[in-house]
mmCIF file of C-alpha atoms in Angstrom:
data_model
loop_
_atom_site.group_PDB
_atom_site.id
_atom_site.type_symbol
_atom_site.label_atom_id
_atom_site.label_comp_id
_atom_site.label_asym_id
_atom_site.label_seq_id
_atom_site.Cartn_x
_atom_site.Cartn_y
_atom_site.Cartn_z
ATOM 1 C CA MET A 1 -69.964 -43.443 44.637
ATOM 2 C CA ALA A 2 -72.065 -40.803 46.409
ATOM 3 C CA LEU A 3 -75.718 -41.908 46.249
ATOM 4 C CA ASN A 4 -77.225 -45.083 44.810
ATOM 5 C CA ALA A 5 -80.731 -43.631 44.485
ATOM 6 C CA PRO A 6 -82.756 -40.711 45.855
ATOM 7 C CA ASP A 7 -84.106 -41.324 49.345
ATOM 8 C CA THR A 8 -86.667 -38.554 49.589
ATOM 9 C CA THR A 9 -89.677 -38.214 51.887
ATOM 10 C CA VAL A 10 -92.837 -36.157 51.253
ATOM 11 C CA THR A 11 -94.867 -35.408 54.388
ATOM 12 C CA ILE A 12 -98.209 -33.575 54.207
ATOM 13 C CA GLY A 13 -100.075 -32.634 57.356
ATOM 14 C CA GLY A 14 -97.728 -34.891 59.301
ATOM 15 C CA VAL A 15 -98.572 -37.952 57.139
ATOM 16 C CA ASP A 16 -96.012 -39.652 54.894
ATOM 17 C CA PHE A 17 -97.187 -39.596 51.253
ATOM 18 C CA THR A 18 -93.863 -40.622 49.719
ATOM 19 C CA ASN A 19 -95.217 -43.845 48.213
ATOM 20 C CA ASN A 20 -98.031 -41.922 46.527
ATOM 21 C CA ALA A 21 -95.739 -39.363 44.881
ATOM 22 C CA ILE A 22 -95.472 -39.778 41.105
ATOM 23 C CA ASN A 23 -92.098 -38.619 39.804
ATOM 24 C CA PHE A 24 -91.746 -37.012 43.184
ATOM 25 C CA VAL A 25 -91.415 -33.220 43.278
ATOM 26 C CA THR A 26 -90.030 -29.987 41.940
ATOM 27 C CA ILE A 27 -88.785 -27.440 44.492
ATOM 28 C CA GLY A 28 -87.732 -23.853 43.809
ATOM 29 C CA GLN A 29 -86.032 -21.417 46.160
ATOM 30 C CA GLY A 30 -84.363 -17.981 46.042
ATOM 31 C CA ARG A 31 -84.114 -15.671 43.037
ATOM 32 C CA GLN A 32 -82.846 -15.573 39.462
ATOM 33 C CA ASN A 33 -80.099 -12.965 39.914
ATOM 34 C CA VAL A 34 -78.535 -10.502 42.331
ATOM 35 C CA TRP A 35 -80.721 -7.579 41.236
ATOM 36 C CA GLU A 36 -83.946 -9.206 42.470
ATOM 37 C CA GLN A 37 -85.274 -10.075 45.902
ATOM 38 C CA ALA A 38 -86.095 -13.678 46.761
ATOM 39 C CA ARG A 39 -89.500 -14.993 45.790
ATOM 40 C CA SER A 40 -91.423 -17.456 47.889
ATOM 41 C CA SER A 41 -90.117 -21.002 47.764
ATOM 42 C CA TYR A 42 -92.468 -23.546 46.252
ATOM 43 C CA ALA A 43 -92.959 -27.274 45.869
ATOM 44 C CA GLN A 44 -95.008 -28.991 43.172
ATOM 45 C CA ILE A 45 -96.120 -32.536 43.971
ATOM 46 C CA SER A 46 -98.161 -35.122 42.055
ATOM 47 C CA LEU A 47 -99.887 -37.809 44.149
ATOM 48 C CA PHE A 48 -101.776 -40.834 42.894
ATOM 49 C CA ASN A 49 -104.657 -42.212 44.941
ATOM 50 C CA PRO A 50 -105.161 -45.884 44.029
ATOM 51 C CA THR A 51 -107.700 -46.642 46.789
ATOM 52 C CA ASN A 52 -110.167 -43.770 46.270
ATOM 53 C CA ALA A 53 -109.317 -42.544 49.775
ATOM 54 C CA ASN A 54 -110.564 -39.203 51.100
ATOM 55 C CA TRP A 55 -107.304 -37.574 52.167
ATOM 56 C CA SER A 56 -107.689 -35.130 55.036
ATOM 57 C CA PHE A 57 -105.214 -32.469 54.028
ATOM 58 C CA ASP A 58 -106.495 -29.006 53.134
ATOM 59 C CA LEU A 59 -105.254 -25.517 52.328
ATOM 60 C CA ASN A 60 -102.479 -24.536 54.757
ATOM 61 C CA SER A 61 -101.684 -28.167 55.588
ATOM 62 C CA SER A 62 -97.969 -28.405 56.291
ATOM 63 C CA VAL A 63 -95.627 -29.794 53.624
ATOM 64 C CA VAL A 64 -92.104 -30.962 54.485
ATOM 65 C CA ILE A 65 -89.753 -32.586 51.984
ATOM 66 C CA THR A 66 -86.491 -34.176 53.074
ATOM 67 C CA SER A 67 -83.770 -36.230 51.423
ATOM 68 C CA LYS A 68 -81.108 -38.420 52.974
ATOM 69 C CA ASN A 69 -77.435 -37.876 52.313
ATOM 70 C CA ALA A 70 -75.028 -40.751 51.651
ATOM 71 C CA THR A 71 -74.711 -41.515 55.365
ATOM 72 C CA GLY A 72 -78.474 -41.632 55.939
ATOM 73 C CA THR A 73 -78.864 -38.214 57.575
ATOM 74 C CA ASN A 74 -82.055 -36.370 56.627
ATOM 75 C CA ARG A 75 -81.615 -32.920 55.076
ATOM 76 C CA THR A 76 -84.671 -30.687 54.738
ATOM 77 C CA LEU A 77 -85.215 -29.398 51.201
ATOM 78 C CA PHE A 78 -88.515 -27.563 51.714
ATOM 79 C CA THR A 79 -90.930 -26.453 54.418
ATOM 80 C CA GLY A 80 -94.214 -24.763 53.560
ATOM 81 C CA THR A 81 -97.972 -25.072 53.387
ATOM 82 C CA ILE A 82 -100.435 -26.094 50.676
ATOM 83 C CA ASN A 83 -101.503 -23.122 48.583
ATOM 84 C CA ASN A 84 -103.715 -25.035 46.140
ATOM 85 C CA PHE A 85 -104.510 -28.567 45.058
ATOM 86 C CA SER A 86 -106.633 -30.088 42.358
ATOM 87 C CA GLY A 87 -108.011 -33.562 41.795
ATOM 88 C CA ALA A 88 -108.559 -35.548 38.624
ATOM 89 C CA ILE A 89 -109.240 -39.144 37.539
ATOM 90 C CA ALA A 90 -106.124 -40.880 36.279
ATOM 91 C CA ALA A 91 -107.885 -44.172 35.430
ATOM 92 C CA THR A 92 -111.207 -45.858 36.074
ATOM 93 C CA GLY A 93 -112.772 -49.243 35.443
ATOM 94 C CA ALA A 94 -114.806 -52.073 36.928
ATOM 95 C CA ILE A 95 -112.199 -52.886 39.554
ATOM 96 C CA ALA A 96 -111.074 -49.458 40.790
ATOM 97 C CA THR A 97 -110.826 -45.725 40.213
ATOM 98 C CA VAL A 98 -107.412 -44.135 40.545
ATOM 99 C CA GLY A 99 -107.262 -40.465 41.453
ATOM 100 C CA LEU A 100 -104.528 -37.949 40.744
ATOM 101 C CA VAL A 101 -103.900 -34.926 42.997
ATOM 102 C CA GLN A 102 -101.678 -31.995 41.994
ATOM 103 C CA ILE A 103 -100.382 -29.934 44.931
ATOM 104 C CA THR A 104 -98.584 -26.592 45.025
ATOM 105 C CA ALA A 105 -97.087 -25.608 48.379
ATOM 106 C CA LEU A 106 -95.516 -22.241 49.174
ATOM 107 C CA GLY A 107 -93.023 -21.023 51.749
ATOM 108 C CA SER A 108 -93.050 -18.249 54.334
ATOM 109 C CA LEU A 109 -92.524 -15.340 51.925
ATOM 110 C CA ALA A 110 -95.926 -16.108 50.400
ATOM 111 C CA LYS A 111 -97.491 -15.729 53.841
ATOM 112 C CA MET A 112 -95.749 -12.357 54.194
ATOM 113 C CA SER A 113 -97.318 -11.143 50.947
ATOM 114 C CA ARG A 114 -100.762 -11.761 52.476
ATOM 115 C CA THR A 115 -100.022 -10.108 55.829
ATOM 116 C CA LEU A 116 -100.708 -6.393 56.268
ATOM 117 C CA ILE A 117 -98.422 -4.427 58.613
ATOM 118 C CA GLY A 118 -97.025 -0.929 59.052
ATOM 119 C CA GLY A 119 -100.127 0.778 60.393
ATOM 120 C CA SER A 120 -98.202 2.216 63.347
ATOM 121 C CA GLY A 121 -95.209 3.267 61.251
ATOM 122 C CA TYR A 122 -91.543 2.822 62.111
ATOM 123 C CA ALA A 123 -89.135 5.218 63.803
ATOM 124 C CA LYS A 124 -85.955 6.472 62.183
ATOM 125 C CA GLU A 125 -83.633 3.495 62.472
ATOM 126 C CA TYR A 126 -80.908 1.490 60.784
ATOM 127 C CA ASP A 127 -81.694 -1.257 58.309
ATOM 128 C CA ASP A 128 -81.173 -4.090 60.818
ATOM 129 C CA ASP A 129 -83.773 -2.667 63.205
ATOM 130 C CA ARG A 130 -86.189 -1.890 60.359
ATOM 131 C CA MET A 131 -85.964 -5.412 58.979
ATOM 132 C CA LEU A 132 -86.312 -7.027 62.418
ATOM 133 C CA ASN A 133 -89.414 -4.930 63.088
ATOM 134 C CA ILE A 134 -90.954 -5.861 59.734
ATOM 135 C CA LEU A 135 -90.292 -9.584 60.129
ATOM 136 C CA THR A 136 -91.577 -9.519 63.716
ATOM 137 C CA ASP A 137 -94.770 -7.757 62.650
ATOM 138 C CA ALA A 138 -95.153 -10.244 59.785
ATOM 139 C CA GLY A 139 -95.339 -13.086 62.306
ATOM 140 C CA VAL A 140 -92.788 -15.323 60.562
ATOM 141 C CA SER A 141 -90.146 -17.453 62.223
ATOM 142 C CA ILE A 142 -86.960 -15.372 61.991
ATOM 143 C CA ASP A 143 -83.619 -16.909 61.083
ATOM 144 C CA VAL A 144 -80.953 -14.169 61.372
ATOM 145 C CA VAL A 145 -81.100 -10.403 60.861
ATOM 146 C CA ASP A 146 -77.570 -9.163 60.218
ATOM 147 C CA THR A 147 -76.177 -6.568 62.596
ATOM 148 C CA PRO A 148 -74.867 -3.937 62.941
ATOM 149 C CA GLY A 149 -76.995 -1.838 60.619
ATOM 150 C CA VAL A 150 -75.311 -0.285 57.598
ATOM 151 C CA TYR A 151 -77.757 2.411 56.440
ATOM 152 C CA GLU A 152 -79.881 4.795 58.512
ATOM 153 C CA LEU A 153 -83.459 5.025 57.225
ATOM 154 C CA GLN A 154 -86.015 7.790 57.644
ATOM 155 C CA ALA A 155 -89.060 7.251 59.809
ATOM 156 C CA TYR A 156 -91.826 5.374 57.991
ATOM 157 C CA THR A 157 -95.339 6.789 58.346
ATOM 158 C CA ALA A 158 -96.836 5.821 54.979
ATOM 159 C CA GLY A 159 -99.306 3.331 56.450
ATOM 160 C CA VAL A 160 -100.423 -0.236 55.853
ATOM 161 C CA ASP A 161 -98.760 -2.432 53.216
ATOM 162 C CA ASN A 162 -98.089 -6.133 52.871
ATOM 163 C CA ALA A 163 -95.079 -7.384 54.796
ATOM 164 C CA TYR A 164 -93.290 -8.815 51.752
ATOM 165 C CA ALA A 165 -93.522 -5.493 49.886
ATOM 166 C CA LEU A 166 -92.112 -3.582 52.857
ATOM 167 C CA ALA A 167 -89.347 -6.109 53.504
ATOM 168 C CA THR A 168 -88.156 -6.166 49.895
ATOM 169 C CA LYS A 169 -88.422 -2.375 49.607
ATOM 170 C CA TYR A 170 -86.087 -1.753 52.533
ATOM 171 C CA ALA A 171 -83.774 -4.662 51.722
ATOM 172 C CA ASP A 172 -83.284 -3.161 48.241
ATOM 173 C CA MET A 173 -82.782 0.260 49.773
ATOM 174 C CA ALA A 174 -79.959 -1.063 51.958
ATOM 175 C CA PHE A 175 -78.254 -3.243 49.305
ATOM 176 C CA GLY A 176 -79.297 -6.336 51.262
ATOM 177 C CA TYR A 177 -81.722 -9.185 50.650
ATOM 178 C CA ILE A 178 -84.305 -11.271 52.435
ATOM 179 C CA TYR A 179 -84.191 -15.044 52.192
ATOM 180 C CA GLU A 180 -86.036 -18.190 53.235
ATOM 181 C CA THR A 181 -84.388 -21.160 54.871
ATOM 182 C CA THR A 182 -85.398 -24.690 53.955
ATOM 183 C CA ALA A 183 -86.897 -24.932 57.467
ATOM 184 C CA GLY A 184 -89.329 -22.124 56.611
ATOM 185 C CA GLU A 185 -87.617 -19.270 58.465
ATOM 186 C CA VAL A 186 -87.014 -15.805 56.986
ATOM 187 C CA GLY A 187 -83.798 -13.828 57.419
ATOM 188 C CA TYR A 188 -82.087 -10.646 56.266
ATOM 189 C CA ALA A 189 -78.545 -10.480 54.875
ATOM 190 C CA ASN A 190 -77.121 -6.964 54.857
ATOM 191 C CA GLU A 191 -74.762 -5.345 52.353
ATOM 192 C CA SER A 192 -71.671 -6.669 54.130
ATOM 193 C CA HIS A 193 -72.920 -10.250 54.580
ATOM 194 C CA ARG A 194 -71.289 -11.870 51.570
ATOM 195 C CA SER A 195 -67.966 -10.072 51.978
ATOM 196 C CA ILE A 196 -67.731 -11.238 55.585
ATOM 197 C CA ASP A 197 -68.737 -14.806 54.650
ATOM 198 C CA VAL A 198 -66.019 -15.030 52.009
ATOM 199 C CA GLN A 199 -63.423 -13.599 54.366
ATOM 200 C CA THR A 200 -64.429 -16.170 56.986
ATOM 201 C CA TYR A 201 -65.151 -19.314 54.962
ATOM 202 C CA GLY A 202 -63.856 -18.723 51.428
ATOM 203 C CA TYR A 203 -65.440 -20.229 48.322
ATOM 204 C CA ASP A 204 -66.656 -23.827 47.945
ATOM 205 C CA THR A 205 -65.165 -25.288 44.772
ATOM 206 C CA ILE A 206 -67.496 -27.136 42.413
ATOM 207 C CA PRO A 207 -65.417 -29.399 40.127
ATOM 208 C CA THR A 208 -66.455 -29.215 36.485
ATOM 209 C CA ASN A 209 -66.948 -32.996 36.361
ATOM 210 C CA TYR A 210 -69.864 -32.563 38.780
ATOM 211 C CA ILE A 211 -71.726 -30.369 36.297
ATOM 212 C CA ASN A 212 -73.869 -31.437 33.365
ATOM 213 C CA ALA A 213 -71.744 -29.891 30.588
ATOM 214 C CA TYR A 214 -74.737 -29.257 28.355
ATOM 215 C CA SER A 215 -76.377 -27.159 31.087
ATOM 216 C CA LEU A 216 -73.500 -24.655 31.152
ATOM 217 C CA SER A 217 -73.817 -21.284 29.436
ATOM 218 C CA SER A 218 -72.579 -17.760 30.058
ATOM 219 C CA GLN A 219 -73.969 -14.319 29.357
ATOM 220 C CA LYS A 220 -72.891 -10.689 29.196
ATOM 221 C CA THR A 221 -75.712 -8.200 28.648
ATOM 222 C CA SER A 222 -76.182 -4.450 28.351
ATOM 223 C CA ALA A 223 -79.237 -4.834 30.582
ATOM 224 C CA ASP A 224 -76.768 -4.941 33.503
ATOM 225 C CA VAL A 225 -75.174 -1.599 32.578
ATOM 226 C CA VAL A 226 -75.999 1.702 34.302
ATOM 227 C CA ASN A 227 -73.533 4.600 34.147
ATOM 228 C CA ASP A 228 -75.524 7.678 35.171
ATOM 229 C CA ILE A 229 -77.194 7.587 38.615
ATOM 230 C CA PHE A 230 -79.648 10.077 40.109
ATOM 231 C CA LEU A 231 -80.425 8.995 43.672
ATOM 232 C CA THR A 232 -82.927 10.715 45.956
ATOM 233 C CA TYR A 233 -82.900 10.534 49.749
ATOM 234 C CA LYS A 234 -84.241 12.470 52.766
ATOM 235 C CA SER A 235 -86.661 15.321 51.909
ATOM 236 C CA ASN A 236 -86.229 14.668 48.174
ATOM 237 C CA GLN A 237 -82.572 15.693 48.203
ATOM 238 C CA SER A 238 -80.392 14.018 45.590
ATOM 239 C CA LYS A 239 -76.929 12.714 44.832
ATOM 240 C CA THR A 240 -75.462 11.809 41.460
ATOM 241 C CA ALA A 241 -72.679 9.610 40.116
ATOM 242 C CA THR A 242 -71.442 8.856 36.602
ATOM 243 C CA SER A 243 -68.787 6.842 34.805
ATOM 244 C CA ALA A 244 -67.228 8.791 31.933
ATOM 245 C CA SER A 245 -65.441 5.730 30.546
ATOM 246 C CA SER A 246 -68.616 3.634 30.539
ATOM 247 C CA ILE A 247 -70.588 6.429 28.871
ATOM 248 C CA ALA A 248 -67.903 6.742 26.212
ATOM 249 C CA THR A 249 -68.067 3.007 25.517
ATOM 250 C CA TYR A 250 -71.785 2.190 25.876
ATOM 251 C CA GLY A 251 -73.532 5.549 25.697
ATOM 252 C CA LYS A 252 -75.419 7.138 28.568
ATOM 253 C CA ILE A 253 -77.616 4.614 30.411
ATOM 254 C CA ALA A 254 -79.349 6.322 33.309
ATOM 255 C CA ALA A 255 -81.256 5.161 36.369
ATOM 256 C CA ASN A 256 -83.334 7.043 38.937
ATOM 257 C CA ILE A 257 -83.013 5.441 42.393
ATOM 258 C CA ALA A 258 -85.519 6.518 45.061
ATOM 259 C CA THR A 259 -84.494 5.854 48.678
ATOM 260 C CA GLU A 260 -85.477 6.863 52.192
ATOM 261 C CA LEU A 261 -81.887 7.154 53.389
ATOM 262 C CA GLU A 262 -81.342 9.638 56.196
ATOM 263 C CA LEU A 263 -77.715 10.651 55.663
ATOM 264 C CA ALA A 264 -76.125 12.456 52.715
ATOM 265 C CA VAL A 265 -72.841 10.579 53.014
ATOM 266 C CA GLU A 266 -74.630 7.221 52.770
ATOM 267 C CA ALA A 267 -76.683 8.430 49.804
ATOM 268 C CA GLN A 268 -73.512 9.437 47.965
ATOM 269 C CA TYR A 269 -71.871 6.141 48.841
ATOM 270 C CA GLN A 270 -74.810 4.268 47.349
ATOM 271 C CA ALA A 271 -74.806 6.340 44.141
ATOM 272 C CA ASP A 272 -71.089 5.659 43.740
ATOM 273 C CA ARG A 273 -71.579 1.979 44.521
ATOM 274 C CA TYR A 274 -74.196 1.600 41.783
ATOM 275 C CA ILE A 275 -71.616 2.942 39.357
ATOM 276 C CA THR A 276 -68.961 0.582 40.711
ATOM 277 C CA LEU A 277 -71.300 -2.388 40.266
ATOM 278 C CA LYS A 278 -73.022 -1.522 37.002
ATOM 279 C CA ALA A 279 -70.830 0.761 34.867
ATOM 280 C CA LEU A 280 -69.237 -2.219 33.137
ATOM 281 C CA PRO A 281 -70.973 -5.482 32.126
ATOM 282 C CA GLU A 282 -69.733 -8.687 33.697
ATOM 283 C CA THR A 283 -69.790 -12.230 32.346
ATOM 284 C CA ASN A 284 -72.100 -14.431 34.388
ATOM 285 C CA LEU A 285 -72.780 -18.117 34.339
ATOM 286 C CA ASN A 286 -76.440 -18.828 33.774
ATOM 287 C CA SER A 287 -78.033 -21.726 35.616
ATOM 288 C CA PHE A 288 -76.226 -25.074 35.601
ATOM 289 C CA GLN A 289 -77.268 -28.561 36.691
ATOM 290 C CA ILE A 290 -75.689 -31.159 38.960
ATOM 291 C CA GLU A 291 -77.006 -34.730 39.169
ATOM 292 C CA LEU A 292 -76.388 -35.998 42.688
ATOM 293 C CA LEU A 293 -76.097 -39.596 41.487
ATOM 294 C CA ASN A 294 -73.038 -38.606 39.447
ATOM 295 C CA PRO A 295 -70.337 -41.053 40.601
ATOM 296 C CA ASN A 296 -67.718 -38.275 40.582
ATOM 297 C CA ILE A 297 -69.383 -36.447 43.483
ATOM 298 C CA THR A 298 -68.009 -37.155 46.943
ATOM 299 C CA ASN A 299 -70.289 -37.950 49.863
ATOM 300 C CA ALA A 300 -69.224 -34.715 51.551
ATOM 301 C CA ASP A 301 -70.185 -32.631 48.518
ATOM 302 C CA VAL A 302 -73.542 -34.399 48.173
ATOM 303 C CA ASP A 303 -74.250 -33.316 51.742
ATOM 304 C CA ILE A 304 -73.192 -29.729 50.970
ATOM 305 C CA LEU A 305 -75.510 -29.594 47.965
ATOM 306 C CA LEU A 306 -78.423 -30.993 49.987
ATOM 307 C CA GLN A 307 -77.901 -28.097 52.416
ATOM 308 C CA MET A 308 -77.882 -25.401 49.732
ATOM 309 C CA TYR A 309 -78.652 -21.846 50.817
ATOM 310 C CA MET A 310 -79.015 -18.426 49.232
ATOM 311 C CA GLY A 311 -75.723 -16.537 49.199
ATOM 312 C CA LYS A 312 -73.447 -19.579 49.205
ATOM 313 C CA ALA A 313 -70.043 -18.640 47.760
ATOM 314 C CA ILE A 314 -68.964 -20.964 44.934
ATOM 315 C CA LYS A 315 -65.941 -21.278 42.691
ATOM 316 C CA ILE A 316 -65.657 -23.201 39.420
ATOM 317 C CA ASP A 317 -62.195 -23.686 37.899
ATOM 318 C CA ASP A 318 -61.142 -24.801 34.421
ATOM 319 C CA LEU A 319 -64.254 -23.705 32.580
ATOM 320 C CA PRO A 320 -63.999 -23.732 28.782
ATOM 321 C CA ASN A 321 -62.552 -20.498 27.418
ATOM 322 C CA SER A 322 -65.569 -20.188 25.153
ATOM 323 C CA LEU A 323 -67.722 -19.682 28.274
ATOM 324 C CA ILE A 324 -65.702 -17.385 30.496
ATOM 325 C CA HIS A 325 -62.267 -15.823 30.409
ATOM 326 C CA THR A 326 -61.187 -16.867 33.901
ATOM 327 C CA ASP A 327 -62.081 -19.122 36.809
ATOM 328 C CA TYR A 328 -65.561 -18.261 38.054
ATOM 329 C CA LYS A 329 -66.337 -16.958 41.522
ATOM 330 C CA GLY A 330 -69.926 -16.210 42.398
ATOM 331 C CA PHE A 331 -72.808 -16.626 44.806
ATOM 332 C CA VAL A 332 -75.819 -18.907 44.685
ATOM 333 C CA GLU A 333 -78.939 -16.784 44.180
ATOM 334 C CA GLY A 334 -81.500 -19.551 43.771
ATOM 335 C CA TRP A 335 -81.902 -23.220 42.954
ATOM 336 C CA GLN A 336 -84.410 -25.819 41.827
ATOM 337 C CA TRP A 337 -84.626 -29.467 42.817
ATOM 338 C CA ASN A 338 -86.050 -31.985 40.355
ATOM 339 C CA ILE A 339 -86.582 -35.327 42.078
ATOM 340 C CA THR A 340 -87.869 -38.566 40.583
ATOM 341 C CA ARG A 341 -87.670 -42.132 41.814
ATOM 342 C CA THR A 342 -84.388 -42.613 39.967
ATOM 343 C CA ALA A 343 -82.718 -39.180 39.881
ATOM 344 C CA ILE A 344 -82.168 -36.078 41.998
ATOM 345 C CA THR A 345 -80.894 -32.974 40.219
ATOM 346 C CA ILE A 346 -80.170 -29.457 41.441
ATOM 347 C CA GLU A 347 -80.189 -26.511 39.036
ATOM 348 C CA ILE A 348 -78.281 -23.533 40.446
ATOM 349 C CA ASN A 349 -78.615 -19.837 39.560
ATOM 350 C CA SER A 350 -75.610 -17.701 40.445
ATOM 351 C CA THR A 351 -74.125 -14.271 39.799
ATOM 352 C CA SER A 352 -70.515 -13.113 39.742
ATOM 353 C CA SER A 353 -68.972 -12.135 43.071
ATOM 354 C CA ILE A 354 -68.090 -8.743 41.580
ATOM 355 C CA PHE A 355 -71.736 -7.725 42.038
ATOM 356 C CA SER A 356 -71.749 -8.655 45.739
ATOM 357 C CA ILE A 357 -68.331 -8.080 47.313
ATOM 358 C CA THR A 358 -68.338 -4.653 48.967
ATOM 359 C CA PRO A 359 -65.421 -2.484 50.036
ATOM 360 C CA THR A 360 -64.502 -3.171 53.658
ATOM 361 C CA ARG A 361 -65.970 -0.707 56.150
ATOM 362 C CA TRP A 362 -64.529 -0.269 59.613
ATOM 363 C CA GLN A 363 -67.812 -1.380 61.193
ATOM 364 C CA ASP A 364 -67.281 -4.813 59.593
ATOM 365 C CA VAL A 365 -63.805 -5.241 61.107
ATOM 366 C CA SER A 366 -63.644 -7.016 64.446
ATOM 367 C CA ALA A 367 -62.492 -4.818 67.327
ATOM 368 C CA ALA A 368 -60.141 -7.670 68.276
ATOM 369 C CA LEU A 369 -58.251 -7.485 64.971
ATOM 370 C CA VAL A 370 -54.647 -6.288 65.208
ATOM 371 C CA TRP A 371 -52.359 -5.920 62.232
ATOM 372 C CA SER A 372 -50.010 -8.578 63.592
ATOM 373 C CA ALA A 373 -52.878 -11.043 63.121
ATOM 374 C CA VAL A 374 -53.238 -10.279 59.407
ATOM 375 C CA ASP A 375 -51.513 -12.665 56.991
ATOM 376 C CA PRO A 376 -48.489 -10.718 55.647
ATOM 377 C CA THR A 377 -48.768 -12.522 52.306
ATOM 378 C CA ILE A 378 -52.353 -11.457 51.665
ATOM 379 C CA GLN A 379 -52.874 -9.809 48.284
ATOM 380 C CA TRP A 380 -55.707 -7.665 46.998
ATOM 381 C CA SER A 381 -57.754 -9.020 44.091
ATOM 382 C CA GLN A 382 -60.818 -7.598 42.396
ATOM 383 C CA TYR A 383 -62.176 -11.168 42.381
ATOM 384 C CA SER A 384 -61.637 -11.896 46.067
#
């Protein structure tokens, strides 16, 4: 038995409001799929006020939500600030009036969208330096910015824009992504991040008996297919890439990709990579749900789920053949917590690892690696 009941705490402005939370909270984090950038995390909270108290919280009051694992250790699920709240009367009579307050709190990416930066421009630099400069100028707490840089970017002199728009623009341009931690920090994962993580840590297996079977579904869609790429880079130069076999099967599906890449070789690599990723559709799992009070879940796995993060590598074996033709390997793109007084459920969005695992570049290989240190039994797999 993993958990007997949720043990969740809601703190607003440093004050514990857990006992006032009705049905507790909903928390969302990350993105829907690999082709998007992360949106701001959010928490929706309903509080009842049975004593007609004048609570002192206001816009930008801090909101922290934690939940204990099976051994009593607190894990932070959300950190943010109040974006809006509204009050209403839940009940009234001769004895008392009971108020109801609905709160929406947002994470650090929302703050970035309201912060203007870029007025001084940015020098020609690689994506790691560009992203560090943007996050520094945005004034957020920074988690990790992956180094070394992968793509060299032109100097930016276009002027003022909001920090979120600039961060997502250049993350897209470098095949990376920005993310929020549950502690409210913002980081940047570059193109090589997931490949290196899998090489280092492998995939975490999620047994099928953890998953609500009725929440499972799969999808293959032509919306994922692109087989004719026209990519622009420095001084409006261009590179192209096509897939003849994909065009023969699905017809020509074109995309125009505008970048500020500095180097022709990197522009061509990107055009070719779009074709590698998108010429053929891939079967994805849609979102699926796990109830943490499921008695099949081990204490260790409850703790792993409570520490969910964007980009986590997951593996699900023995899925029904009607869903997917093979064992599933993918990455967590986003998740939602639904917490009541009697249940705590996580709904996970993921995409296939095929859309994220990049070919190994020499810059990603440790200088200390020698061939004698490489496992002689290692085998190449398109799913690894």
